[in-house]
mmCIF file of C-alpha atoms and ligand atoms in Angstrom:
data_model
loop_
_atom_site.group_PDB
_atom_site.id
_atom_site.type_symbol
_atom_site.label_atom_id
_atom_site.label_comp_id
_atom_site.label_asym_id
_atom_site.label_seq_id
_atom_site.Cartn_x
_atom_site.Cartn_y
_atom_site.Cartn_z
ATOM 1 C CA MET N 20 91.893 98.841 86.294
ATOM 2 C CA GLU N 21 89.375 98.306 89.094
ATOM 3 C CA ILE N 22 90.355 98.649 92.738
ATOM 4 C CA ARG N 23 88.146 96.933 95.311
ATOM 5 C CA GLN N 24 88.295 95.478 98.790
ATOM 6 C CA LEU N 25 89.303 91.815 99.001
ATOM 7 C CA SER N 26 86.251 89.684 99.850
ATOM 8 C CA HIS N 27 86.068 86.399 101.718
ATOM 9 C CA GLN N 28 85.602 84.583 98.394
ATOM 10 C CA ASP N 29 88.899 85.936 97.001
ATOM 11 C CA SER N 30 92.211 84.210 97.557
ATOM 12 C CA ILE N 31 94.951 86.281 99.155
ATOM 13 C CA PRO N 32 97.462 87.449 96.480
ATOM 14 C CA MET N 33 100.423 86.197 98.501
ATOM 15 C CA ASP N 34 102.772 86.194 95.469
ATOM 16 C CA LEU N 35 102.282 89.965 95.203
ATOM 17 C CA LEU N 36 102.461 90.655 98.934
ATOM 18 C CA LEU N 37 105.786 88.796 99.103
ATOM 19 C CA LEU N 38 107.260 91.268 96.590
ATOM 20 C CA ALA N 39 106.946 93.973 99.232
ATOM 21 C CA ASP N 40 107.645 91.888 102.323
ATOM 22 C CA PRO N 41 109.586 88.606 102.270
ATOM 23 C CA ALA N 42 108.211 87.523 105.662
ATOM 24 C CA GLU N 43 104.992 85.563 105.048
ATOM 25 C CA GLU N 44 104.421 85.118 108.789
ATOM 26 C CA MET N 45 104.363 88.886 109.288
ATOM 27 C CA ILE N 46 102.038 89.314 106.282
ATOM 28 C CA GLN N 47 99.581 86.752 107.744
ATOM 29 C CA LYS N 48 99.524 88.712 111.012
ATOM 30 C CA TYR N 49 98.782 92.135 109.534
ATOM 31 C CA ILE N 50 96.379 90.825 106.884
ATOM 32 C CA ALA N 51 94.218 89.496 109.745
ATOM 33 C CA ARG N 52 94.175 92.907 111.482
ATOM 34 C CA GLY N 53 93.882 95.130 108.403
ATOM 35 C CA GLU N 54 91.911 95.901 105.291
ATOM 36 C CA THR N 55 93.126 94.570 101.952
ATOM 37 C CA TYR N 56 92.399 96.137 98.566
ATOM 38 C CA ILE N 57 93.223 94.612 95.191
ATOM 39 C CA ALA N 58 93.540 96.080 91.709
ATOM 40 C CA GLU N 59 92.354 93.880 88.845
ATOM 41 C CA HIS N 60 93.042 94.171 85.150
ATOM 42 C CA GLY N 61 91.650 91.722 82.575
ATOM 43 C CA GLY N 62 90.623 89.309 85.327
ATOM 44 C CA ILE N 63 94.005 89.127 87.067
ATOM 45 C CA VAL N 64 95.131 90.750 90.295
ATOM 46 C CA VAL N 65 97.830 93.254 89.334
ATOM 47 C CA GLY N 66 98.152 95.221 92.568
ATOM 48 C CA VAL N 67 97.419 95.090 96.273
ATOM 49 C CA TYR N 68 97.632 97.207 99.397
ATOM 50 C CA ILE N 69 96.891 96.557 103.050
ATOM 51 C CA PHE N 70 96.381 99.100 105.803
ATOM 52 C CA VAL N 71 95.981 98.629 109.531
ATOM 53 C CA SER N 72 94.563 101.055 112.083
ATOM 54 C CA LEU N 73 97.108 102.151 114.684
ATOM 55 C CA GLY N 74 94.455 104.008 116.735
ATOM 56 C CA GLU N 75 94.060 107.736 117.308
ATOM 57 C CA GLY N 76 92.993 108.417 113.718
ATOM 58 C CA THR N 77 96.141 106.924 112.212
ATOM 59 C CA VAL N 78 96.584 104.018 109.820
ATOM 60 C CA GLU N 79 99.702 102.377 108.480
ATOM 61 C CA ILE N 80 99.995 101.067 104.931
ATOM 62 C CA MET N 81 101.689 97.758 105.758
ATOM 63 C CA ASN N 82 102.116 96.444 102.230
ATOM 64 C CA ILE N 83 101.737 97.760 98.689
ATOM 65 C CA ALA N 84 102.766 95.881 95.586
ATOM 66 C CA VAL N 85 102.275 95.827 91.836
ATOM 67 C CA ARG N 86 102.812 92.666 89.737
ATOM 68 C CA GLU N 87 106.293 92.867 88.177
ATOM 69 C CA GLU N 88 105.163 93.069 84.511
ATOM 70 C CA PHE N 89 102.865 95.986 85.418
ATOM 71 C CA GLN N 90 105.384 98.041 87.398
ATOM 72 C CA GLY N 91 106.546 101.448 86.181
ATOM 73 C CA LYS N 92 103.230 102.249 84.482
ATOM 74 C CA GLY N 93 101.692 104.427 87.193
ATOM 75 C CA LEU N 94 99.731 101.680 88.999
ATOM 76 C CA GLY N 95 101.656 102.067 92.259
ATOM 77 C CA LYS N 96 100.845 105.762 92.335
ATOM 78 C CA GLN N 97 97.181 104.992 91.549
ATOM 79 C CA LEU N 98 97.072 102.524 94.451
ATOM 80 C CA ILE N 99 98.560 105.052 96.890
ATOM 81 C CA LEU N 100 96.114 107.750 95.748
ATOM 82 C CA ASP N 101 93.215 105.288 96.086
ATOM 83 C CA ALA N 102 94.375 104.360 99.601
ATOM 84 C CA MET N 103 94.716 108.049 100.572
ATOM 85 C CA ASN N 104 91.202 108.764 99.301
ATOM 86 C CA GLY N 105 89.534 105.749 100.965
ATOM 87 C CA ILE N 106 91.380 106.205 104.249
ATOM 88 C CA LYS N 107 90.393 109.889 104.372
ATOM 89 C CA GLN N 108 86.758 109.034 103.608
ATOM 90 C CA ALA N 109 86.817 106.499 106.448
ATOM 91 C CA GLY N 110 87.580 109.408 108.792
ATOM 92 C CA TYR N 111 91.272 108.835 109.489
ATOM 93 C CA LYS N 112 93.585 111.831 109.818
ATOM 94 C CA ARG N 113 97.046 110.451 109.203
ATOM 95 C CA ILE N 114 98.769 107.713 107.186
ATOM 96 C CA GLU N 115 102.126 106.196 107.978
ATOM 97 C CA ILE N 116 104.285 104.016 105.789
ATOM 98 C CA GLY N 117 107.706 102.500 106.251
ATOM 99 C CA THR N 118 110.266 101.446 103.689
ATOM 100 C CA GLY N 119 113.879 100.395 103.531
ATOM 101 C CA ASN N 120 116.785 102.837 103.292
ATOM 102 C CA SER N 121 117.680 101.009 100.047
ATOM 103 C CA SER N 122 114.201 101.323 98.472
ATOM 104 C CA ILE N 123 115.003 104.351 96.315
ATOM 105 C CA GLY N 124 111.987 104.032 93.968
ATOM 106 C CA GLN N 125 109.564 103.569 96.860
ATOM 107 C CA LEU N 126 110.995 106.612 98.691
ATOM 108 C CA ALA N 127 110.501 108.618 95.468
ATOM 109 C CA LEU N 128 106.937 107.372 94.995
ATOM 110 C CA TYR N 129 105.789 108.088 98.550
ATOM 111 C CA GLN N 130 107.284 111.595 98.545
ATOM 112 C CA LYS N 131 105.711 112.322 95.143
ATOM 113 C CA CYS N 132 102.367 111.401 96.751
ATOM 114 C CA GLY N 133 102.944 113.901 99.568
ATOM 115 C CA PHE N 134 104.462 111.748 102.317
ATOM 116 C CA ARG N 135 107.246 113.290 104.393
ATOM 117 C CA ILE N 136 109.973 111.533 106.319
ATOM 118 C CA SER N 137 109.018 111.391 109.986
ATOM 119 C CA GLY N 138 111.671 109.130 111.458
ATOM 120 C CA ILE N 139 114.147 106.322 111.111
ATOM 121 C CA ASP N 140 113.835 102.952 112.828
ATOM 122 C CA ARG N 141 117.507 102.107 112.911
ATOM 123 C CA ASP N 142 118.496 98.458 112.364
ATOM 124 C CA PHE N 143 114.825 97.449 111.863
ATOM 125 C CA PHE N 144 115.669 95.028 109.061
ATOM 126 C CA LEU N 145 118.635 93.564 110.942
ATOM 127 C CA ARG N 146 116.397 92.936 113.953
ATOM 128 C CA ASN N 147 113.393 91.533 112.074
ATOM 129 C CA TYR N 148 114.667 89.704 108.981
ATOM 130 C CA PRO N 149 117.159 86.841 109.178
ATOM 131 C CA GLU N 150 118.263 87.200 105.528
ATOM 132 C CA VAL N 151 120.496 89.968 104.161
ATOM 133 C CA ILE N 152 118.463 92.286 101.895
ATOM 134 C CA VAL N 153 120.269 94.288 99.196
ATOM 135 C CA GLU N 154 118.567 96.652 96.726
ATOM 136 C CA ASN N 155 120.163 99.119 94.341
ATOM 137 C CA GLY N 156 123.537 97.915 95.632
ATOM 138 C CA ILE N 157 122.678 99.151 99.148
ATOM 139 C CA GLN N 158 122.127 96.892 102.165
ATOM 140 C CA CYS N 159 118.687 97.405 103.665
ATOM 141 C CA VAL N 160 119.211 97.956 107.389
ATOM 142 C CA ASP N 161 117.093 100.925 108.538
ATOM 143 C CA MET N 162 113.385 101.548 108.080
ATOM 144 C CA ILE N 163 112.580 105.065 106.857
ATOM 145 C CA ARG N 164 109.239 106.102 108.337
ATOM 146 C CA LEU N 165 107.080 108.508 106.309
ATOM 147 C CA SER N 166 103.746 110.098 107.126
ATOM 148 C CA LEU N 167 101.011 112.126 105.513
ATOM 149 C CA VAL N 168 98.392 114.285 107.228
ATOM 150 C CA LEU N 169 95.089 113.962 105.330
HETATM 151 N N1 COA S 211 113.701 107.772 91.166
HETATM 152 C C1 COA S 211 112.734 108.709 91.013
HETATM 153 N N2 COA S 211 111.425 108.411 90.847
HETATM 154 C C2 COA S 211 111.109 107.104 90.829
HETATM 155 C C3 COA S 211 112.056 106.077 90.977
HETATM 156 C C4 COA S 211 113.415 106.459 91.153
HETATM 157 N N3 COA S 211 114.371 105.544 91.290
HETATM 158 N N4 COA S 211 111.383 104.890 90.934
HETATM 159 C C5 COA S 211 110.075 105.176 90.773
HETATM 160 N N5 COA S 211 109.909 106.494 90.716
HETATM 161 C C6 COA S 211 108.673 107.244 90.547
HETATM 162 C C7 COA S 211 108.083 107.103 89.169
HETATM 163 O O1 COA S 211 108.763 107.931 88.258
HETATM 164 C C8 COA S 211 106.651 107.549 89.395
HETATM 165 O O2 COA S 211 106.536 108.947 89.491
HETATM 166 P P1 COA S 211 105.720 109.812 88.407
HETATM 167 O O3 COA S 211 104.301 109.367 88.535
HETATM 168 O O4 COA S 211 105.941 111.212 88.848
HETATM 169 O O5 COA S 211 106.340 109.460 87.099
HETATM 170 C C9 COA S 211 106.371 107.042 90.802
HETATM 171 O O6 COA S 211 107.649 106.750 91.405
HETATM 172 C C10 COA S 211 105.489 105.814 90.852
HETATM 173 O O7 COA S 211 105.705 104.941 89.803
HETATM 174 P P2 COA S 211 104.620 103.822 89.479
HETATM 175 O O8 COA S 211 104.763 103.378 88.053
HETATM 176 O O9 COA S 211 103.257 104.254 89.900
HETATM 177 O O10 COA S 211 105.083 102.655 90.447
HETATM 178 P P3 COA S 211 104.824 101.092 90.295
HETATM 179 O O11 COA S 211 103.546 100.805 89.598
HETATM 180 O O12 COA S 211 106.032 100.409 89.796
HETATM 181 O O13 COA S 211 104.599 100.680 91.848
HETATM 182 C C11 COA S 211 105.755 99.778 93.723
HETATM 183 C C12 COA S 211 105.566 100.985 92.814
HETATM 184 C C13 COA S 211 106.778 100.110 94.794
HETATM 185 C C14 COA S 211 104.428 99.444 94.414
HETATM 186 C C15 COA S 211 106.220 98.579 92.832
HETATM 187 O O14 COA S 211 107.422 98.901 92.203
HETATM 188 C C16 COA S 211 106.364 97.273 93.579
HETATM 189 O O15 COA S 211 105.402 96.523 93.720
HETATM 190 N N6 COA S 211 107.585 96.969 94.064
HETATM 191 C C17 COA S 211 107.826 95.727 94.777
HETATM 192 C C18 COA S 211 107.141 95.732 96.110
HETATM 193 C C19 COA S 211 107.589 96.867 97.000
HETATM 194 O O16 COA S 211 108.752 97.164 97.096
HETATM 195 N N7 COA S 211 106.600 97.471 97.702
HETATM 196 C C20 COA S 211 106.845 98.558 98.620
HETATM 197 C C21 COA S 211 107.424 98.078 99.906
HETATM 198 S S1 COA S 211 107.863 99.444 100.955
#
């Protein structure tokens, strides 16, 4: 698997980005402000992540996704580790990421990569998403904020 920055010639892997964030309008906004990296395997895009600078040496990973057939094989962890490495090399000091209270696997993954819970944005998903989101039998209402000092 090769991970590289998305170039102007590449099309945006919107199908993948929508796995992590159902709001295409929000994706279009942060993709314009951030840096997008894709993972390719056998000529197809199997993973993606986007980060945006928040200023003061901090970036936020706004979206990370692995194509469904390729999930559970360690690619998500590889993408996070690649992001951590590249973001550190670019001189940033801290990474933030947010996920839903119902995103059990994502909470496990980020903590296994060293992220620690730094806060809770209560009712974030009720305020920002018109549709009801349910995962693992739990309604997604709060955003769990996690951070990692590089
Ligand atoms: N409990 C405990 N650990 C869990 C878990 C659970 N329910 N679900 C996943 N994990 C662990 C895995 O065991 C693995 O840890 P290990 O390396 O110690 O074995 C780790 O999380 C990462 O697994 P990995 O195979 O690298 O993840 P992945 O390739 O499936 O990618 C996502 C993870 C989240 C990127 C992927 O599932 C995805 O694209 N989901 C849809 C989009 C999404 O939700 N994006 C995030 C939005 S916040």
